[in-house]
Amino acid sequence: IVTESAPYKVIGLKIDMTEQRKLEKERDMLREQKYIHSRLEELGTLCGAFAHDYNNILGSQIGFCDLAKESIAEDHPAYMFICEARKAAERGKQSLEELLSTIRGNTSAAIPPIEFSPHIIIKDVVVRFTQSLPKGMRIVSTELDEDIKIMGVVASFERVITNIVKNGIDAMKSTGGQLTIRMHSETLEETLDVPYAAPIPAGSYAKISISDTGTGMDAGTLERIFSPFFTTKAPGEGLGLGLSSAVRLLKEAKASFNVQTTLGKGTTFNLYWPKKNE
């Protein structure tokens, strides 16, 4: 840009920074991936070292729960809590076996998928979280289509629901509110393009919506919530592995998802799990 009359001089320059910004973004992405891979390698080493001790701890918990169940009547108020503690320990052992199989590279040990009714698992998750919710929060399941059947690994489905519900509860810690789970059949006639996630192929699905009334997320957070070790929680409150684990399990089940969020109003995760066709 030059003046209209003498003396002529440059008073400004315009430089296209598009390519430079693109390279900077790629550099930052590679740096973050390198950090993630390093953390995952360390995590794998630690998991292998502690797996044996953890397995013994869970075995002791299951044994003491069985002894406690034999010592009290089924109508005792504590009986249900003992049963839930035992079920949690069994889930822990199953997760541990999956972890050890992954570390060993033993893919043949994968649990085969079965046909099951997802509403049973959803109701079980709701009961478990209801028993430990802080004041000012509630979790409900409503409009669950009990005729829907899906194919998958029950433990994986339960972990996906649990991880998303836990994140929803954490988002409502400061404000309180309600988390709602719904499920119905939905057929997509064509591929559905969604932001921040892979396109959802056409097909017949069990659509599971998990909605909270928490703080919601801005675009920057939404872009990174599925990255391992990314967390918005305070130090010591989380590893940032819950949602990345859920996404991995969804991919293994050939299921899809999308996220709808409004800052200050809440977030909804929609899971599209392939239905079992008769």
mmCIF file of C-alpha atoms in Angstrom:
data_model
loop_
_atom_site.group_PDB
_atom_site.id
_atom_site.type_symbol
_atom_site.label_atom_id
_atom_site.label_comp_id
_atom_site.label_asym_id
_atom_site.label_seq_id
_atom_site.Cartn_x
_atom_site.Cartn_y
_atom_site.Cartn_z
ATOM 1 C CA ILE A 1 0.000 0.000 0.000
ATOM 2 C CA VAL A 2 1.525 3.344 -1.047
ATOM 3 C CA THR A 3 0.497 6.978 -0.633
ATOM 4 C CA GLU A 4 -1.183 8.790 -3.526
ATOM 5 C CA SER A 5 1.533 11.464 -3.926
ATOM 6 C CA ALA A 6 5.226 11.969 -3.270
ATOM 7 C CA PRO A 7 7.088 11.122 -1.134
ATOM 8 C CA TYR A 8 6.172 7.526 -1.852
ATOM 9 C CA LYS A 9 6.649 5.021 0.957
ATOM 10 C CA VAL A 10 5.323 1.690 2.082
ATOM 11 C CA ILE A 11 2.926 2.045 5.009
ATOM 12 C CA GLY A 12 1.789 -1.560 5.275
ATOM 13 C CA LEU A 13 2.372 -5.133 4.072
ATOM 14 C CA LYS A 14 -0.147 -7.940 3.636
ATOM 15 C CA ILE A 15 1.237 -11.463 3.964
ATOM 16 C CA ASP A 16 -0.739 -14.672 3.393
ATOM 17 C CA MET A 17 -0.099 -16.820 6.507
ATOM 18 C CA THR A 18 -2.414 -19.690 5.495
ATOM 19 C CA GLU A 19 0.314 -22.217 4.693
ATOM 20 C CA GLN A 20 2.369 -21.268 7.729
ATOM 21 C CA ARG A 21 -0.621 -21.647 10.044
ATOM 22 C CA LYS A 22 -1.395 -25.046 8.459
ATOM 23 C CA LEU A 23 2.161 -26.247 9.067
ATOM 24 C CA GLU A 24 2.085 -24.967 12.647
ATOM 25 C CA LYS A 25 -1.166 -26.849 13.292
ATOM 26 C CA GLU A 26 0.285 -30.065 11.839
ATOM 27 C CA ARG A 27 3.416 -29.628 13.967
ATOM 28 C CA ASP A 28 1.341 -29.175 17.125
ATOM 29 C CA MET A 29 -0.763 -32.240 16.231
ATOM 30 C CA LEU A 30 2.340 -34.414 15.711
ATOM 31 C CA ARG A 31 3.784 -33.178 18.988
ATOM 32 C CA GLU A 32 0.576 -34.091 20.826
ATOM 33 C CA GLN A 33 0.439 -37.541 19.177
ATOM 34 C CA LYS A 34 4.054 -38.188 20.196
ATOM 35 C CA TYR A 35 3.179 -37.246 23.783
ATOM 36 C CA ILE A 36 0.105 -39.513 23.737
ATOM 37 C CA HIS A 37 2.080 -42.484 22.375
ATOM 38 C CA SER A 38 4.734 -41.971 25.045
ATOM 39 C CA ARG A 39 2.104 -41.897 27.812
ATOM 40 C CA LEU A 40 0.375 -45.004 26.401
ATOM 41 C CA GLU A 41 3.685 -46.884 26.320
ATOM 42 C CA GLU A 42 4.332 -45.970 29.962
ATOM 43 C CA LEU A 43 0.772 -46.948 30.856
ATOM 44 C CA GLY A 44 1.162 -50.345 29.189
ATOM 45 C CA THR A 45 4.332 -51.041 31.152
ATOM 46 C CA LEU A 46 2.698 -50.066 34.453
ATOM 47 C CA CYS A 47 -0.453 -52.079 33.726
ATOM 48 C CA GLY A 48 1.575 -55.206 33.071
ATOM 49 C CA ALA A 49 3.470 -54.743 36.340
ATOM 50 C CA PHE A 50 0.405 -54.191 38.544
ATOM 51 C CA ALA A 51 -2.038 -56.580 36.844
ATOM 52 C CA HIS A 52 -1.084 -59.564 39.015
ATOM 53 C CA ASP A 53 -1.614 -57.689 42.310
ATOM 54 C CA TYR A 54 -4.843 -56.126 41.077
ATOM 55 C CA ASN A 55 -6.211 -59.543 40.137
ATOM 56 C CA ASN A 56 -5.514 -60.836 43.675
ATOM 57 C CA ILE A 57 -7.273 -57.806 45.201
ATOM 58 C CA LEU A 58 -10.387 -58.387 43.089
ATOM 59 C CA GLY A 59 -10.356 -62.082 43.950
ATOM 60 C CA SER A 60 -10.319 -61.232 47.657
ATOM 61 C CA GLN A 61 -13.183 -58.760 47.207
ATOM 62 C CA ILE A 62 -15.320 -61.349 45.409
ATOM 63 C CA GLY A 63 -14.572 -63.940 48.118
ATOM 64 C CA PHE A 64 -15.506 -61.640 50.992
ATOM 65 C CA CYS A 65 -18.689 -60.552 49.174
ATOM 66 C CA ASP A 66 -19.703 -64.220 48.833
ATOM 67 C CA LEU A 67 -19.059 -64.782 52.554
ATOM 68 C CA ALA A 68 -21.077 -61.666 53.419
ATOM 69 C CA LYS A 69 -24.016 -62.847 51.254
ATOM 70 C CA GLU A 70 -24.066 -66.161 53.139
ATOM 71 C CA SER A 71 -24.022 -64.349 56.491
ATOM 72 C CA ILE A 72 -27.099 -62.136 56.035
ATOM 73 C CA ALA A 73 -30.656 -62.583 54.817
ATOM 74 C CA GLU A 74 -31.645 -61.540 51.307
ATOM 75 C CA ASP A 75 -34.136 -59.022 52.694
ATOM 76 C CA HIS A 76 -31.413 -57.215 54.680
ATOM 77 C CA PRO A 77 -30.843 -53.595 53.449
ATOM 78 C CA ALA A 78 -27.120 -54.272 52.936
ATOM 79 C CA TYR A 79 -27.640 -57.379 50.781
ATOM 80 C CA MET A 80 -28.200 -55.358 47.598
ATOM 81 C CA PHE A 81 -25.039 -53.289 48.192
ATOM 82 C CA ILE A 82 -22.977 -56.458 48.634
ATOM 83 C CA CYS A 83 -24.348 -57.836 45.365
ATOM 84 C CA GLU A 84 -23.478 -54.597 43.560
ATOM 85 C CA ALA A 85 -19.941 -54.648 45.010
ATOM 86 C CA ARG A 86 -19.468 -58.212 43.775
ATOM 87 C CA LYS A 87 -20.757 -57.358 40.301
ATOM 88 C CA ALA A 88 -18.349 -54.415 40.166
ATOM 89 C CA ALA A 89 -15.455 -56.724 41.080
ATOM 90 C CA GLU A 90 -16.481 -59.185 38.351
ATOM 91 C CA ARG A 91 -16.549 -56.348 35.821
ATOM 92 C CA GLY A 92 -13.096 -55.340 37.027
ATOM 93 C CA LYS A 93 -11.738 -58.864 36.477
ATOM 94 C CA GLN A 94 -13.220 -58.982 32.992
ATOM 95 C CA SER A 95 -11.716 -55.598 32.120
ATOM 96 C CA LEU A 96 -8.379 -56.791 33.501
ATOM 97 C CA GLU A 97 -8.447 -59.881 31.272
ATOM 98 C CA GLU A 98 -9.164 -57.693 28.230
ATOM 99 C CA LEU A 99 -6.277 -55.413 29.194
ATOM 100 C CA LEU A 100 -3.840 -58.289 29.625
ATOM 101 C CA SER A 101 -4.913 -59.805 26.298
ATOM 102 C CA THR A 102 -4.253 -56.469 24.596
ATOM 103 C CA ILE A 103 -0.814 -56.111 26.220
ATOM 104 C CA ARG A 104 0.094 -59.657 25.168
ATOM 105 C CA GLY A 105 -1.186 -59.047 21.639
ATOM 106 C CA ASN A 106 -3.533 -62.019 21.989
ATOM 107 C CA THR A 107 -6.375 -60.936 19.713
ATOM 108 C CA SER A 108 -7.776 -64.486 19.596
ATOM 109 C CA ALA A 109 -8.881 -64.042 23.217
ATOM 110 C CA ALA A 110 -11.484 -61.477 22.184
ATOM 111 C CA ILE A 111 -14.950 -62.089 23.641
ATOM 112 C CA PRO A 112 -17.410 -63.095 20.885
ATOM 113 C CA PRO A 113 -20.442 -60.801 20.458
ATOM 114 C CA ILE A 114 -23.863 -62.051 21.520
ATOM 115 C CA GLU A 115 -27.451 -60.901 21.112
ATOM 116 C CA PHE A 116 -28.837 -59.070 24.153
ATOM 117 C CA SER A 117 -31.417 -56.505 25.296
ATOM 118 C CA PRO A 118 -29.630 -53.194 25.966
ATOM 119 C CA HIS A 119 -32.399 -51.792 28.191
ATOM 120 C CA ILE A 120 -31.384 -54.276 30.920
ATOM 121 C CA ILE A 121 -27.807 -52.940 30.991
ATOM 122 C CA ILE A 122 -28.994 -49.309 30.901
ATOM 123 C CA LYS A 123 -31.317 -49.853 33.877
ATOM 124 C CA ASP A 124 -28.495 -51.568 35.773
ATOM 125 C CA VAL A 125 -26.185 -48.579 35.183
ATOM 126 C CA VAL A 126 -28.912 -46.181 36.357
ATOM 127 C CA VAL A 127 -29.429 -48.159 39.594
ATOM 128 C CA ARG A 128 -25.684 -48.252 40.274
ATOM 129 C CA PHE A 129 -25.150 -44.514 39.821
ATOM 130 C CA THR A 130 -28.353 -43.585 41.695
ATOM 131 C CA GLN A 131 -26.936 -45.135 44.873
ATOM 132 C CA SER A 132 -23.956 -42.746 44.917
ATOM 133 C CA LEU A 133 -25.248 -39.513 43.364
ATOM 134 C CA PRO A 134 -24.594 -36.296 45.309
ATOM 135 C CA LYS A 135 -27.481 -34.069 46.376
ATOM 136 C CA GLY A 136 -29.020 -31.935 43.666
ATOM 137 C CA MET A 137 -28.528 -34.566 40.937
ATOM 138 C CA ARG A 138 -30.688 -37.340 39.564
ATOM 139 C CA ILE A 139 -30.384 -39.894 36.797
ATOM 140 C CA VAL A 140 -33.392 -41.389 35.000
ATOM 141 C CA SER A 141 -34.034 -43.778 32.117
ATOM 142 C CA THR A 142 -37.210 -43.174 30.173
ATOM 143 C CA GLU A 143 -38.753 -44.137 26.842
ATOM 144 C CA LEU A 144 -36.600 -47.267 26.612
ATOM 145 C CA ASP A 145 -37.833 -49.534 23.816
ATOM 146 C CA GLU A 146 -37.593 -52.945 25.497
ATOM 147 C CA ASP A 147 -38.157 -54.822 22.214
ATOM 148 C CA ILE A 148 -34.805 -53.692 20.797
ATOM 149 C CA LYS A 149 -32.033 -56.279 20.589
ATOM 150 C CA ILE A 150 -28.458 -55.598 19.555
ATOM 151 C CA MET A 151 -25.299 -57.602 18.860
ATOM 152 C CA GLY A 152 -22.145 -56.912 20.847
ATOM 153 C CA VAL A 153 -20.041 -57.614 23.913
ATOM 154 C CA VAL A 154 -22.157 -56.874 26.977
ATOM 155 C CA ALA A 155 -19.198 -55.685 29.059
ATOM 156 C CA SER A 156 -18.107 -53.271 26.320
ATOM 157 C CA PHE A 157 -21.618 -51.845 25.972
ATOM 158 C CA GLU A 158 -21.825 -51.368 29.743
ATOM 159 C CA ARG A 159 -18.448 -49.588 29.804
ATOM 160 C CA VAL A 160 -19.466 -47.201 27.014
ATOM 161 C CA ILE A 161 -22.686 -46.233 28.824
ATOM 162 C CA THR A 162 -20.884 -45.971 32.176
ATOM 163 C CA ASN A 163 -18.095 -43.724 30.842
ATOM 164 C CA ILE A 164 -20.497 -41.309 29.146
ATOM 165 C CA VAL A 165 -22.832 -41.200 32.167
ATOM 166 C CA LYS A 166 -19.880 -40.529 34.485
ATOM 167 C CA ASN A 167 -18.741 -37.610 32.303
ATOM 168 C CA GLY A 168 -22.276 -36.215 32.315
ATOM 169 C CA ILE A 169 -22.418 -36.394 36.121
ATOM 170 C CA ASP A 170 -19.023 -34.679 36.386
ATOM 171 C CA ALA A 171 -20.320 -31.883 34.131
ATOM 172 C CA MET A 172 -23.160 -31.233 36.623
ATOM 173 C CA LYS A 173 -21.038 -31.207 39.793
ATOM 174 C CA SER A 174 -21.135 -27.446 40.265
ATOM 175 C CA THR A 175 -24.710 -26.818 39.106
ATOM 176 C CA GLY A 176 -26.617 -30.016 39.811
ATOM 177 C CA GLY A 177 -29.270 -31.231 37.392
ATOM 178 C CA GLN A 178 -30.609 -34.319 35.688
ATOM 179 C CA LEU A 179 -29.087 -36.915 33.385
ATOM 180 C CA THR A 180 -31.581 -38.686 31.133
ATOM 181 C CA ILE A 181 -31.118 -41.842 29.046
ATOM 182 C CA ARG A 182 -33.518 -42.672 26.208
ATOM 183 C CA MET A 183 -33.506 -45.422 23.574
ATOM 184 C CA HIS A 184 -35.573 -46.029 20.459
ATOM 185 C CA SER A 185 -35.209 -47.519 16.982
ATOM 186 C CA GLU A 186 -34.045 -45.266 14.169
ATOM 187 C CA THR A 187 -33.420 -46.028 10.501
ATOM 188 C CA LEU A 188 -31.057 -43.874 8.448
ATOM 189 C CA GLU A 189 -31.861 -43.968 4.744
ATOM 190 C CA GLU A 190 -28.526 -42.387 3.822
ATOM 191 C CA THR A 191 -25.151 -41.639 5.421
ATOM 192 C CA LEU A 192 -25.379 -38.994 8.140
ATOM 193 C CA ASP A 193 -22.469 -36.535 8.294
ATOM 194 C CA VAL A 194 -21.778 -35.293 11.819
ATOM 195 C CA PRO A 195 -19.176 -32.835 13.167
ATOM 196 C CA TYR A 196 -16.199 -34.049 15.249
ATOM 197 C CA ALA A 197 -16.930 -37.716 14.434
ATOM 198 C CA ALA A 198 -16.949 -40.187 11.556
ATOM 199 C CA PRO A 199 -20.012 -40.242 9.256
ATOM 200 C CA ILE A 200 -22.782 -42.609 10.360
ATOM 201 C CA PRO A 201 -23.590 -45.187 7.645
ATOM 202 C CA ALA A 202 -27.157 -45.841 6.527
ATOM 203 C CA GLY A 203 -28.834 -48.652 8.419
ATOM 204 C CA SER A 204 -31.113 -49.694 11.271
ATOM 205 C CA TYR A 205 -29.933 -48.666 14.740
ATOM 206 C CA ALA A 206 -30.758 -48.591 18.398
ATOM 207 C CA LYS A 207 -30.348 -44.874 19.099
ATOM 208 C CA ILE A 208 -29.323 -44.268 22.704
ATOM 209 C CA SER A 209 -29.369 -40.617 23.840
ATOM 210 C CA ILE A 210 -27.589 -39.640 27.061
ATOM 211 C CA SER A 211 -28.366 -36.012 27.983
ATOM 212 C CA ASP A 212 -27.110 -33.934 30.896
ATOM 213 C CA THR A 213 -27.967 -30.408 32.023
ATOM 214 C CA GLY A 214 -24.384 -29.522 32.865
ATOM 215 C CA THR A 215 -21.939 -26.859 31.715
ATOM 216 C CA GLY A 216 -21.737 -27.888 28.048
ATOM 217 C CA MET A 217 -18.593 -27.469 25.931
ATOM 218 C CA ASP A 218 -17.080 -24.891 23.626
ATOM 219 C CA ALA A 219 -15.766 -25.819 20.164
ATOM 220 C CA GLY A 220 -12.141 -26.063 21.331
ATOM 221 C CA THR A 221 -13.006 -28.577 24.059
ATOM 222 C CA LEU A 222 -15.315 -30.563 21.772
ATOM 223 C CA GLU A 223 -12.492 -31.027 19.273
ATOM 224 C CA ARG A 224 -10.263 -32.700 21.880
ATOM 225 C CA ILE A 225 -12.509 -34.595 24.314
ATOM 226 C CA PHE A 226 -11.903 -37.917 22.537
ATOM 227 C CA SER A 227 -8.100 -37.605 22.664
ATOM 228 C CA PRO A 228 -6.389 -39.822 25.264
ATOM 229 C CA PHE A 229 -5.251 -37.955 28.416
ATOM 230 C CA PHE A 230 -7.220 -34.795 27.551
ATOM 231 C CA THR A 231 -9.373 -33.751 30.509
ATOM 232 C CA THR A 232 -11.022 -30.602 31.821
ATOM 233 C CA LYS A 233 -11.043 -31.953 35.375
ATOM 234 C CA ALA A 234 -8.784 -30.711 38.140
ATOM 235 C CA PRO A 235 -5.423 -32.492 38.616
ATOM 236 C CA GLY A 236 -5.864 -35.833 40.333
ATOM 237 C CA GLU A 237 -9.562 -36.182 39.395
ATOM 238 C CA GLY A 238 -9.239 -37.966 36.057
ATOM 239 C CA LEU A 239 -6.869 -39.365 33.429
ATOM 240 C CA GLY A 240 -8.828 -38.286 30.360
ATOM 241 C CA LEU A 241 -9.236 -41.882 29.146
ATOM 242 C CA GLY A 242 -12.992 -42.418 29.610
ATOM 243 C CA LEU A 243 -14.287 -41.004 26.333
ATOM 244 C CA SER A 244 -11.320 -42.176 24.246
ATOM 245 C CA SER A 245 -11.964 -45.684 25.608
ATOM 246 C CA ALA A 246 -15.680 -45.362 24.770
ATOM 247 C CA VAL A 247 -14.882 -44.349 21.179
ATOM 248 C CA ARG A 248 -12.537 -47.333 20.778
ATOM 249 C CA LEU A 249 -15.218 -49.732 22.031
ATOM 250 C CA LEU A 250 -17.815 -48.164 19.723
ATOM 251 C CA LYS A 251 -15.530 -48.682 16.725
ATOM 252 C CA GLU A 252 -14.955 -52.316 17.694
ATOM 253 C CA ALA A 253 -18.747 -52.828 17.780
ATOM 254 C CA LYS A 254 -19.180 -51.004 14.430
ATOM 255 C CA ALA A 255 -21.321 -48.457 16.270
ATOM 256 C CA SER A 256 -21.311 -44.684 15.728
ATOM 257 C CA PHE A 257 -22.007 -41.524 17.699
ATOM 258 C CA ASN A 258 -22.491 -37.789 17.536
ATOM 259 C CA VAL A 259 -22.417 -35.032 20.147
ATOM 260 C CA GLN A 260 -24.723 -32.035 20.579
ATOM 261 C CA THR A 261 -23.730 -29.436 23.149
ATOM 262 C CA THR A 262 -24.636 -25.910 24.190
ATOM 263 C CA LEU A 263 -22.305 -23.973 26.457
ATOM 264 C CA GLY A 264 -23.990 -23.453 29.831
ATOM 265 C CA LYS A 265 -26.986 -25.688 29.019
ATOM 266 C CA GLY A 266 -25.746 -29.252 28.640
ATOM 267 C CA THR A 267 -24.596 -32.017 26.326
ATOM 268 C CA THR A 268 -26.225 -34.960 24.560
ATOM 269 C CA PHE A 269 -24.340 -38.030 23.311
ATOM 270 C CA ASN A 270 -26.259 -39.993 20.679
ATOM 271 C CA LEU A 271 -25.071 -43.570 20.194
ATOM 272 C CA TYR A 272 -26.069 -45.454 17.057
ATOM 273 C CA TRP A 273 -25.664 -49.161 17.830
ATOM 274 C CA PRO A 274 -26.514 -51.623 15.010
ATOM 275 C CA LYS A 275 -29.719 -53.518 15.711
ATOM 276 C CA LYS A 276 -30.071 -57.271 15.576
ATOM 277 C CA ASN A 277 -32.321 -57.956 12.601
ATOM 278 C CA GLU A 278 -34.619 -60.972 12.880
#
